[in-house]
Amino acid sequence: MASSNYDVKQEVNDKYSLRGRVFCKLREDILSGKYREHEELREVAIGEELGVSRTPVREAFRQLELEGLIQIVPNKGAYVTGITAKDVEDIYMIRSLLEGLCAKWATGHITEEQLDELEENVYLADFHAKKGHLDQMAELDNRFHQILYESCNSRQLARLLEDFHEYVLRVRRKTLANGGRGKVSNDEHRQIMEAIKEKDEDRAEALANRHILNAYDNMVKNGLYEIYGKE
């Protein structure tokens, strides 16, 4: 009996399985620009590069097609479709709502240890912003959101947000330093953290929602269309 799309997605999304590792690597390579739009992905070549058989590569292709990153043309091959500026806009509009929900739910479930890590994260990000350490700021920015995903008490919401976060990682890295966004972003993180600490779930939700919309606005001002194109 053939596997359903849901079964494939569950298997491939397991990052610790062989199929999951192949999928994550290929998705990262597509989103980072290693493979250009319309470029053909060859099962044999990728299998040799990653040291795996064609089966996990084929399964990864199926999931990449479900996510809209490649198109499989029968009797021809698999071709990169990539991600467009419109895709990024859609992701950010959806993500703004989901990040708000995540912060709201995290308010009721976050542990003292997780709160302490959020505070430390904000403090360290301030330090690195003053020093101009962009790589450290990007890592701390990623970790701040990851802590919220871990504390929202929903595996499904966390999974969706992690996927969206991954999709726009390339443009986020490029624009985080532009227009003083790094420091402003961390100030917004501090406000979200304080709302969660005060158990104000509505304020935490509104602040997290606005934080993502602000991040998108900054991207548009600082090169989003140069990276992904207007279509």
Coordinates of N, CA and C in Angstrom, one line a residue:
M1 N 0.9 -1.2 0.0 CA 0.0 0.0 0.0 C 0.9 1.2 0.0
A2 N 0.6 2.2 -0.9 CA 1.4 3.4 -1.0 C 1.3 4.3 0.3
S3 N 2.3 4.9 0.6 CA 2.3 5.8 1.8 C 1.5 7.1 1.4
S4 N 0.7 7.6 2.4 CA 0.0 8.9 2.2 C 1.0 10.0 2.3
N5 N 0.6 11.2 1.8 CA 1.5 12.4 1.9 C 1.8 12.7 3.4
Y6 N 0.8 12.5 4.2 CA 1.0 12.7 5.6 C 2.0 11.8 6.2
D7 N 2.0 10.5 5.8 CA 3.0 9.6 6.3 C 4.4 10.0 5.9
V8 N 4.5 10.4 4.6 CA 5.8 10.9 4.1 C 6.3 12.1 4.9
K9 N 5.4 13.0 5.1 CA 5.8 14.3 5.8 C 6.3 14.0 7.2
Q10 N 5.6 13.0 7.9 CA 5.9 12.7 9.3 C 7.3 12.1 9.3
E11 N 7.6 11.2 8.3 CA 8.9 10.5 8.3 C 10.0 11.5 8.0
V12 N 9.8 12.3 6.9 CA 10.9 13.2 6.5 C 11.1 14.3 7.5
N13 N 10.1 14.7 8.2 CA 10.3 15.8 9.2 C 11.0 15.3 10.4
D14 N 11.2 14.0 10.6 CA 12.0 13.5 11.7 C 13.5 13.7 11.3
K15 N 14.1 14.8 11.9 CA 15.4 15.2 11.6 C 16.5 14.2 11.9
Y16 N 16.1 13.2 12.7 CA 17.1 12.2 13.1 C 17.1 11.0 12.2
S17 N 16.1 10.9 11.4 CA 16.1 9.8 10.4 C 16.9 10.1 9.2
L18 N 17.3 9.1 8.4 CA 18.1 9.3 7.2 C 17.3 10.2 6.3
R19 N 16.0 9.9 6.1 CA 15.2 10.7 5.1 C 15.1 12.1 5.6
G20 N 15.0 12.3 6.9 CA 14.9 13.6 7.5 C 16.1 14.4 7.3
R21 N 17.3 13.8 7.5 CA 18.5 14.5 7.3 C 18.7 14.9 5.8
V22 N 18.4 14.0 4.9 CA 18.5 14.4 3.5 C 17.6 15.5 3.1
F23 N 16.3 15.4 3.6 CA 15.4 16.5 3.3 C 15.9 17.9 3.9
C24 N 16.3 17.9 5.1 CA 16.8 19.1 5.7 C 18.0 19.7 5.0
K25 N 18.9 18.8 4.6 CA 20.1 19.3 3.8 C 19.7 19.9 2.5
L26 N 18.8 19.2 1.8 CA 18.4 19.7 0.5 C 17.6 21.0 0.6
R27 N 16.7 21.1 1.6 CA 15.9 22.3 1.8 C 16.9 23.5 2.2
E28 N 17.8 23.2 3.0 CA 18.8 24.3 3.4 C 19.6 24.7 2.1
D29 N 20.0 23.8 1.3 CA 20.7 24.1 0.1 C 19.9 25.0 -0.9
I30 N 18.6 24.6 -1.0 CA 17.7 25.4 -1.9 C 17.5 26.8 -1.4
L31 N 17.2 26.9 -0.1 CA 16.9 28.2 0.5 C 18.2 29.1 0.6
S32 N 19.4 28.5 0.7 CA 20.6 29.3 0.8 C 21.1 29.7 -0.6
G33 N 20.4 29.2 -1.7 CA 20.8 29.6 -3.0 C 21.9 28.7 -3.7
K34 N 22.2 27.6 -3.1 CA 23.2 26.7 -3.7 C 22.6 26.2 -5.0
Y35 N 21.3 25.9 -5.1 CA 20.7 25.5 -6.3 C 19.9 26.6 -6.8
R36 N 20.1 27.0 -8.1 CA 19.3 28.1 -8.7 C 17.9 27.7 -9.1
E37 N 17.1 28.7 -9.3 CA 15.7 28.4 -9.8 C 15.8 27.8 -11.2
H38 N 15.0 26.7 -11.3 CA 14.8 26.0 -12.6 C 16.0 24.9 -12.7
E39 N 16.9 24.9 -11.8 CA 18.0 23.9 -11.9 C 17.5 22.5 -11.6
E40 N 18.0 21.5 -12.4 CA 17.6 20.2 -12.1 C 18.3 19.6 -11.0
L41 N 17.6 18.8 -10.1 CA 18.2 18.1 -9.0 C 18.3 16.6 -9.4
R42 N 19.5 16.1 -9.5 CA 19.7 14.7 -9.9 C 19.8 13.7 -8.8
E43 N 19.0 12.7 -8.7 CA 18.9 11.8 -7.6 C 20.3 11.1 -7.4
V44 N 20.9 10.7 -8.5 CA 22.2 9.9 -8.4 C 23.3 10.8 -7.8
A45 N 23.4 12.0 -8.4 CA 24.5 12.9 -8.0 C 24.3 13.3 -6.5
I46 N 23.1 13.6 -6.1 CA 22.8 14.0 -4.7 C 23.1 12.9 -3.8
G47 N 22.6 11.7 -4.2 CA 22.9 10.5 -3.4 C 24.4 10.3 -3.2
E48 N 25.2 10.4 -4.2 CA 26.6 10.3 -4.1 C 27.2 11.3 -3.2
E49 N 26.8 12.5 -3.4 CA 27.3 13.7 -2.6 C 27.0 13.5 -1.1
L50 N 25.8 13.0 -0.7 CA 25.4 12.8 0.6 C 25.7 11.4 1.2
G51 N 26.2 10.5 0.3 CA 26.5 9.2 0.7 C 25.3 8.3 1.1
V52 N 24.3 8.5 0.3 CA 23.0 7.7 0.6 C 22.5 7.1 -0.7
S53 N 21.6 6.2 -0.6 CA 21.0 5.6 -1.8 C 20.0 6.6 -2.4
R54 N 19.4 6.2 -3.5 CA 18.4 7.1 -4.2 C 17.1 7.1 -3.4
T55 N 16.8 6.1 -2.6 CA 15.5 6.1 -2.0 C 15.2 7.3 -1.0
P56 N 16.1 7.6 -0.1 CA 15.9 8.7 0.8 C 15.9 10.0 0.0
V57 N 16.7 10.1 -1.1 CA 16.7 11.3 -1.9 C 15.3 11.5 -2.6
R58 N 14.8 10.4 -3.1 CA 13.5 10.4 -3.7 C 12.4 10.8 -2.8
E59 N 12.4 10.3 -1.5 CA 11.4 10.7 -0.5 C 11.6 12.1 -0.2
A60 N 12.8 12.6 -0.1 CA 13.0 14.0 0.2 C 12.5 14.9 -0.9
F61 N 12.6 14.5 -2.1 CA 12.1 15.2 -3.3 C 10.5 15.3 -3.1
R62 N 9.9 14.3 -2.7 CA 8.4 14.3 -2.6 C 8.0 15.3 -1.6
Q63 N 8.8 15.4 -0.5 CA 8.4 16.4 0.5 C 8.7 17.8 0.1
L64 N 9.8 18.0 -0.6 CA 10.2 19.3 -1.1 C 9.1 19.8 -2.1
E65 N 8.6 18.9 -2.9 CA 7.5 19.2 -3.8 C 6.3 19.6 -3.1
L66 N 5.9 18.9 -2.0 CA 4.8 19.3 -1.2 C 4.9 20.7 -0.6
E67 N 6.2 21.1 -0.3 CA 6.4 22.4 0.3 C 6.6 23.5 -0.8
G68 N 6.5 23.1 -2.1 CA 6.6 24.1 -3.1 C 8.0 24.5 -3.5
L69 N 9.0 23.8 -3.0 CA 10.4 24.2 -3.3 C 10.9 23.6 -4.6
I70 N 10.3 22.5 -5.0 CA 10.7 21.9 -6.3 C 9.5 21.4 -7.0
Q71 N 9.6 21.2 -8.3 CA 8.6 20.6 -9.1 C 9.1 19.3 -9.8
I72 N 8.4 18.2 -9.6 CA 8.8 17.0 -10.2 C 8.0 16.8 -11.5
V73 N 8.7 16.8 -12.6 CA 8.0 16.6 -13.9 C 8.2 15.1 -14.3
P74 N 7.1 14.4 -14.5 CA 7.1 13.0 -14.9 C 8.0 12.8 -16.1
N75 N 8.8 11.7 -16.0 CA 9.7 11.3 -17.1 C 10.8 12.4 -17.5
K76 N 10.9 13.4 -16.7 CA 11.9 14.4 -16.9 C 12.9 14.6 -15.8
G77 N 12.3 14.9 -14.6 CA 13.2 15.1 -13.5 C 12.6 16.1 -12.4
A78 N 13.4 16.5 -11.5 CA 13.0 17.4 -10.4 C 13.7 18.7 -10.6
Y79 N 12.9 19.8 -10.6 CA 13.5 21.1 -10.8 C 13.2 22.1 -9.7
V80 N 14.1 22.9 -9.4 CA 14.0 23.9 -8.3 C 13.0 25.0 -8.6
T81 N 12.0 25.2 -7.8 CA 11.2 26.4 -7.9 C 11.6 27.5 -7.0
G82 N 12.1 27.1 -5.8 CA 12.7 28.1 -4.9 C 11.6 28.8 -4.2
I83 N 11.9 30.0 -3.7 CA 11.0 30.8 -2.9 C 11.0 32.3 -3.4
T84 N 9.9 32.9 -3.6 CA 9.8 34.2 -4.2 C 9.6 35.3 -3.1
A85 N 9.7 36.5 -3.5 CA 9.4 37.6 -2.5 C 7.9 37.5 -2.1
K86 N 7.0 37.1 -3.0 CA 5.6 37.0 -2.6 C 5.5 35.9 -1.6
D87 N 6.2 34.8 -1.7 CA 6.2 33.7 -0.7 C 6.6 34.2 0.6
V88 N 7.7 35.0 0.6 CA 8.2 35.6 1.9 C 7.2 36.5 2.5
E89 N 6.5 37.3 1.7 CA 5.5 38.2 2.3 C 4.4 37.3 2.9
D90 N 3.9 36.3 2.2 CA 2.9 35.4 2.8 C 3.3 34.8 4.1
I91 N 4.5 34.3 4.1 CA 5.1 33.6 5.2 C 5.1 34.6 6.4
Y92 N 5.5 35.8 6.2 CA 5.6 36.7 7.3 C 4.2 37.2 7.8
M93 N 3.2 37.3 6.9 CA 1.9 37.7 7.4 C 1.3 36.5 8.2
I94 N 1.5 35.3 7.8 CA 1.0 34.1 8.5 C 1.8 34.0 9.8
R95 N 3.1 34.1 9.7 CA 4.0 33.9 10.8 C 3.7 35.0 11.9
S96 N 3.3 36.2 11.5 CA 3.0 37.2 12.6 C 1.9 36.8 13.5
L97 N 0.9 36.2 12.9 CA -0.3 35.7 13.7 C 0.1 34.5 14.5
L98 N 0.9 33.6 13.9 CA 1.3 32.4 14.7 C 2.3 32.7 15.8
E99 N 3.2 33.7 15.6 CA 4.2 34.1 16.6 C 3.4 34.7 17.8
G100 N 2.4 35.5 17.4 CA 1.5 36.1 18.5 C 0.9 35.0 19.3
L101 N 0.3 34.0 18.7 CA -0.3 32.9 19.4 C 0.7 32.2 20.2
C102 N 1.9 32.0 19.7 CA 2.9 31.3 20.4 C 3.3 32.1 21.7
A103 N 3.5 33.4 21.6 CA 3.8 34.2 22.8 C 2.7 34.1 23.8
K104 N 1.4 34.1 23.3 CA 0.3 34.1 24.2 C 0.3 32.7 25.0
W105 N 0.4 31.7 24.3 CA 0.4 30.3 24.9 C 1.7 30.2 25.8
A106 N 2.8 30.7 25.4 CA 4.0 30.6 26.2 C 3.8 31.3 27.5
T107 N 3.1 32.4 27.6 CA 2.8 33.1 28.8 C 2.3 32.2 29.9
G108 N 1.5 31.3 29.5 CA 0.9 30.4 30.5 C 1.6 29.1 30.8
H109 N 2.7 28.8 30.0 CA 3.4 27.6 30.2 C 4.9 27.7 30.4
I110 N 5.5 28.9 30.2 CA 6.9 29.0 30.3 C 7.4 28.7 31.7
T111 N 8.6 28.1 31.8 CA 9.2 27.7 33.1 C 10.1 28.9 33.5
E112 N 10.5 28.8 34.8 CA 11.4 29.8 35.3 C 12.7 29.7 34.6
E113 N 13.2 28.5 34.3 CA 14.4 28.3 33.6 C 14.4 29.0 32.2
Q114 N 13.3 28.8 31.5 CA 13.1 29.4 30.2 C 13.0 30.9 30.3
L115 N 12.4 31.4 31.3 CA 12.3 32.9 31.5 C 13.7 33.4 31.7
D116 N 14.5 32.7 32.6 CA 15.9 33.1 32.8 C 16.7 33.1 31.5
E117 N 16.5 32.1 30.7 CA 17.2 32.1 29.4 C 16.8 33.2 28.5
L118 N 15.5 33.6 28.5 CA 15.1 34.7 27.7 C 15.8 36.0 28.1
E119 N 15.8 36.2 29.4 CA 16.5 37.4 30.0 C 18.0 37.4 29.6
E120 N 18.6 36.3 29.8 CA 20.0 36.2 29.4 C 20.3 36.5 27.9
N121 N 19.3 35.9 27.1 CA 19.4 36.1 25.7 C 19.4 37.6 25.3
V122 N 18.4 38.3 25.9 CA 18.3 39.8 25.6 C 19.5 40.5 26.1
Y123 N 20.0 40.2 27.2 CA 21.2 40.9 27.8 C 22.4 40.6 26.8
L124 N 22.6 39.4 26.4 CA 23.8 39.1 25.5 C 23.6 39.8 24.2
A125 N 22.4 39.8 23.7 CA 22.1 40.4 22.4 C 22.5 41.9 22.4
D126 N 22.1 42.6 23.5 CA 22.5 44.0 23.7 C 24.0 44.2 23.6
F127 N 24.7 43.3 24.3 CA 26.2 43.4 24.3 C 26.8 43.2 22.9
H128 N 26.3 42.2 22.2 CA 26.8 42.0 20.9 C 26.4 43.0 19.9
A129 N 25.2 43.6 20.1 CA 24.8 44.7 19.2 C 25.7 45.9 19.3
K130 N 26.2 46.2 20.6 CA 27.1 47.3 20.8 C 28.4 47.0 20.1
K131 N 28.8 45.8 20.1 CA 30.1 45.4 19.5 C 30.1 45.2 18.0
G132 N 28.9 45.1 17.5 CA 28.7 44.9 16.1 C 29.0 43.5 15.7
H133 N 28.7 42.5 16.6 CA 28.9 41.1 16.3 C 27.7 40.5 15.6
L134 N 27.6 40.6 14.3 CA 26.4 40.2 13.6 C 26.0 38.7 13.7
D135 N 27.1 37.9 13.6 CA 26.8 36.4 13.7 C 26.2 36.0 15.0
Q136 N 26.7 36.6 16.1 CA 26.2 36.3 17.4 C 24.8 36.8 17.6
M137 N 24.5 38.0 17.0 CA 23.2 38.6 17.1 C 22.2 37.7 16.4
A138 N 22.6 37.2 15.2 CA 21.7 36.3 14.5 C 21.4 35.0 15.2
E139 N 22.4 34.4 15.8 CA 22.2 33.2 16.6 C 21.3 33.5 17.8
L140 N 21.5 34.6 18.5 CA 20.7 34.9 19.7 C 19.3 35.2 19.3
D141 N 19.1 35.8 18.1 CA 17.8 36.1 17.6 C 17.0 34.8 17.3
N142 N 17.7 33.9 16.7 CA 17.1 32.6 16.4 C 16.7 31.9 17.7
R143 N 17.6 31.9 18.7 CA 17.4 31.2 20.0 C 16.3 31.8 20.7
F144 N 16.1 33.1 20.7 CA 15.0 33.8 21.4 C 13.7 33.2 20.9
H145 N 13.5 33.1 19.6 CA 12.3 32.5 19.1 C 12.1 31.0 19.4
Q146 N 13.3 30.3 19.4 CA 13.2 28.9 19.7 C 12.7 28.7 21.1
I147 N 13.2 29.5 22.0 CA 12.7 29.3 23.4 C 11.2 29.5 23.5
L148 N 10.7 30.5 22.8 CA 9.2 30.6 22.8 C 8.5 29.4 22.2
Y149 N 9.1 28.9 21.1 CA 8.5 27.7 20.5 C 8.5 26.5 21.5
E150 N 9.6 26.4 22.2 CA 9.7 25.3 23.2 C 8.7 25.5 24.4
S151 N 8.4 26.7 24.7 CA 7.6 26.9 25.9 C 6.1 27.1 25.6
C152 N 5.7 27.0 24.3 CA 4.2 27.3 24.0 C 3.3 26.1 24.3
N153 N 3.9 25.0 24.5 CA 3.2 23.8 24.9 C 2.3 23.2 23.7
S154 N 2.9 23.4 22.5 CA 2.2 22.9 21.3 C 3.2 22.4 20.3
R155 N 3.4 21.2 20.1 CA 4.3 20.6 19.1 C 4.0 21.1 17.7
Q156 N 2.7 21.1 17.4 CA 2.2 21.5 16.0 C 2.6 22.9 15.7
L157 N 2.3 23.8 16.7 CA 2.6 25.2 16.4 C 4.1 25.4 16.3
A158 N 4.8 24.8 17.2 CA 6.3 24.9 17.1 C 6.8 24.4 15.8
R159 N 6.3 23.3 15.3 CA 6.8 22.8 14.0 C 6.5 23.7 12.9
L160 N 5.3 24.3 12.8 CA 5.0 25.3 11.8 C 5.9 26.5 11.8
L161 N 6.1 27.0 13.0 CA 7.0 28.2 13.2 C 8.4 27.9 12.8
E162 N 8.9 26.8 13.2 CA 10.3 26.4 12.8 C 10.5 26.3 11.3
D163 N 9.5 25.8 10.6 CA 9.5 25.7 9.2 C 9.6 27.1 8.6
F164 N 8.7 28.0 9.0 CA 8.6 29.3 8.5 C 9.9 30.1 8.8
H165 N 10.4 29.9 10.0 CA 11.7 30.5 10.4 C 12.8 30.1 9.5
E166 N 12.8 28.8 9.1 CA 13.9 28.3 8.2 C 13.8 28.9 6.8
Y167 N 12.6 29.0 6.3 CA 12.4 29.5 4.9 C 13.0 30.8 4.7
V168 N 12.9 31.7 5.6 CA 13.4 33.1 5.4 C 14.7 33.4 6.1
L169 N 15.5 32.4 6.4 CA 16.7 32.6 7.2 C 17.7 33.4 6.4
R170 N 17.8 33.1 5.1 CA 18.8 33.8 4.3 C 18.6 35.3 4.2
V171 N 17.3 35.7 4.0 CA 17.0 37.2 3.9 C 17.1 37.8 5.3
R172 N 16.8 37.1 6.4 CA 16.9 37.6 7.7 C 18.4 37.9 8.1
R173 N 19.2 37.0 7.7 CA 20.7 37.2 8.0 C 21.2 38.4 7.3
K174 N 20.7 38.7 6.1 CA 21.2 39.8 5.3 C 20.7 41.1 5.8
T175 N 19.5 41.2 6.3 CA 18.9 42.4 6.7 C 18.9 42.8 8.2
L176 N 19.3 41.8 9.0 CA 19.3 42.0 10.5 C 20.1 43.2 10.9
A177 N 21.2 43.4 10.1 CA 22.2 44.5 10.5 C 21.8 45.8 9.9
N178 N 20.9 45.8 8.9 CA 20.5 47.0 8.2 C 19.6 47.9 9.0
G179 N 19.8 49.2 8.8 CA 18.9 50.2 9.4 C 18.8 50.1 10.9
G180 N 19.8 49.6 11.6 CA 19.8 49.4 13.0 C 18.8 48.4 13.5
R181 N 18.4 47.5 12.6 CA 17.4 46.5 13.0 C 17.8 45.6 14.1
G182 N 19.0 45.3 14.2 CA 19.5 44.3 15.3 C 19.1 44.8 16.7
K183 N 19.4 46.0 17.0 CA 19.2 46.6 18.3 C 17.7 46.8 18.5
V184 N 17.0 47.3 17.5 CA 15.5 47.5 17.6 C 14.8 46.2 17.8
S185 N 15.3 45.1 17.1 CA 14.7 43.8 17.2 C 14.8 43.3 18.6
N186 N 16.0 43.5 19.2 CA 16.2 43.0 20.6 C 15.4 43.8 21.6
D187 N 15.2 45.1 21.3 CA 14.3 45.9 22.2 C 12.9 45.3 22.2
E188 N 12.5 44.9 21.0 CA 11.2 44.3 20.9 C 11.1 42.9 21.6
H189 N 12.2 42.2 21.5 CA 12.3 40.9 22.3 C 12.1 41.2 23.8
R190 N 12.8 42.3 24.3 CA 12.7 42.6 25.7 C 11.3 42.9 26.1
Q191 N 10.6 43.6 25.3 CA 9.2 43.9 25.6 C 8.3 42.7 25.6
I192 N 8.5 41.8 24.7 CA 7.8 40.5 24.7 C 8.1 39.7 25.9
M193 N 9.4 39.6 26.3 CA 9.8 38.9 27.5 C 9.1 39.5 28.7
E194 N 9.1 40.8 28.8 CA 8.5 41.5 30.0 C 7.0 41.2 30.1
A195 N 6.4 41.2 29.0 CA 4.9 40.9 29.0 C 4.7 39.5 29.4
I196 N 5.5 38.6 29.0 CA 5.3 37.2 29.4 C 5.6 37.0 30.9
K197 N 6.7 37.7 31.3 CA 7.1 37.6 32.7 C 5.9 38.2 33.6
E198 N 5.2 39.2 33.1 CA 4.1 39.8 33.9 C 2.8 39.0 33.7
K199 N 2.9 37.9 32.9 CA 1.7 37.1 32.7 C 0.6 37.8 31.9
D200 N 1.0 38.8 31.1 CA 0.0 39.6 30.3 C 0.0 38.9 28.9
E201 N -0.8 37.9 28.7 CA -0.8 37.2 27.5 C -1.3 38.0 26.3
D202 N -2.3 38.9 26.5 CA -2.8 39.7 25.3 C -1.7 40.6 24.9
R203 N -1.0 41.2 25.8 CA 0.1 42.2 25.4 C 1.2 41.4 24.7
A204 N 1.6 40.2 25.3 CA 2.6 39.4 24.7 C 2.3 39.0 23.2
E205 N 1.0 38.7 23.0 CA 0.5 38.3 21.7 C 0.7 39.5 20.7
A206 N 0.2 40.7 21.2 CA 0.2 41.9 20.3 C 1.7 42.3 20.0
L207 N 2.5 42.2 21.0 CA 3.9 42.6 20.8 C 4.6 41.6 19.8
A208 N 4.4 40.3 20.0 CA 5.0 39.4 19.1 C 4.5 39.5 17.7
N209 N 3.2 39.7 17.5 CA 2.7 40.0 16.2 C 3.3 41.2 15.5
R210 N 3.4 42.3 16.2 CA 4.0 43.5 15.7 C 5.5 43.3 15.4
H211 N 6.2 42.6 16.2 CA 7.6 42.3 16.0 C 7.9 41.7 14.7
I212 N 7.1 40.7 14.3 CA 7.3 40.0 13.0 C 6.9 41.0 11.8
L213 N 5.9 41.8 12.0 CA 5.5 42.7 10.9 C 6.6 43.8 10.8
N214 N 7.2 44.2 11.9 CA 8.3 45.2 11.8 C 9.5 44.6 11.1
A215 N 9.8 43.3 11.4 CA 10.9 42.6 10.7 C 10.7 42.5 9.2
Y216 N 9.4 42.3 8.8 CA 9.1 42.2 7.4 C 9.3 43.6 6.7
D217 N 8.8 44.6 7.4 CA 8.9 46.0 6.9 C 10.4 46.3 6.7
N218 N 11.2 46.0 7.6 CA 12.7 46.2 7.5 C 13.3 45.5 6.3
M219 N 12.8 44.3 6.1 CA 13.3 43.5 4.9 C 13.0 44.2 3.6
V220 N 11.8 44.7 3.5 CA 11.4 45.3 2.3 C 12.3 46.6 2.0
K221 N 12.6 47.3 3.1 CA 13.4 48.5 2.9 C 14.8 48.2 2.6
N222 N 15.3 47.0 3.0 CA 16.7 46.7 2.9 C 17.0 45.4 2.1
G223 N 16.4 45.3 0.9 CA 16.9 44.3 -0.1 C 16.1 43.0 -0.3
L224 N 14.9 42.9 0.2 CA 14.1 41.7 0.0 C 14.0 41.4 -1.4
Y225 N 13.6 42.3 -2.3 CA 13.4 42.1 -3.7 C 14.7 41.8 -4.4
E226 N 15.8 42.3 -3.9 CA 17.1 42.1 -4.6 C 17.4 40.6 -4.4
I227 N 17.0 40.0 -3.3 CA 17.4 38.6 -3.0 C 16.5 37.6 -3.7
Y228 N 15.2 37.9 -3.7 CA 14.2 36.9 -4.1 C 13.5 37.3 -5.4
G229 N 13.6 38.5 -5.9 CA 12.9 38.9 -7.1 C 11.5 39.3 -6.7
K230 N 10.8 40.0 -7.6 CA 9.5 40.6 -7.4 C 8.4 39.6 -7.6
E231 N 8.6 38.6 -8.3 CA 7.5 37.6 -8.6 C 7.4 36.7 -7.5

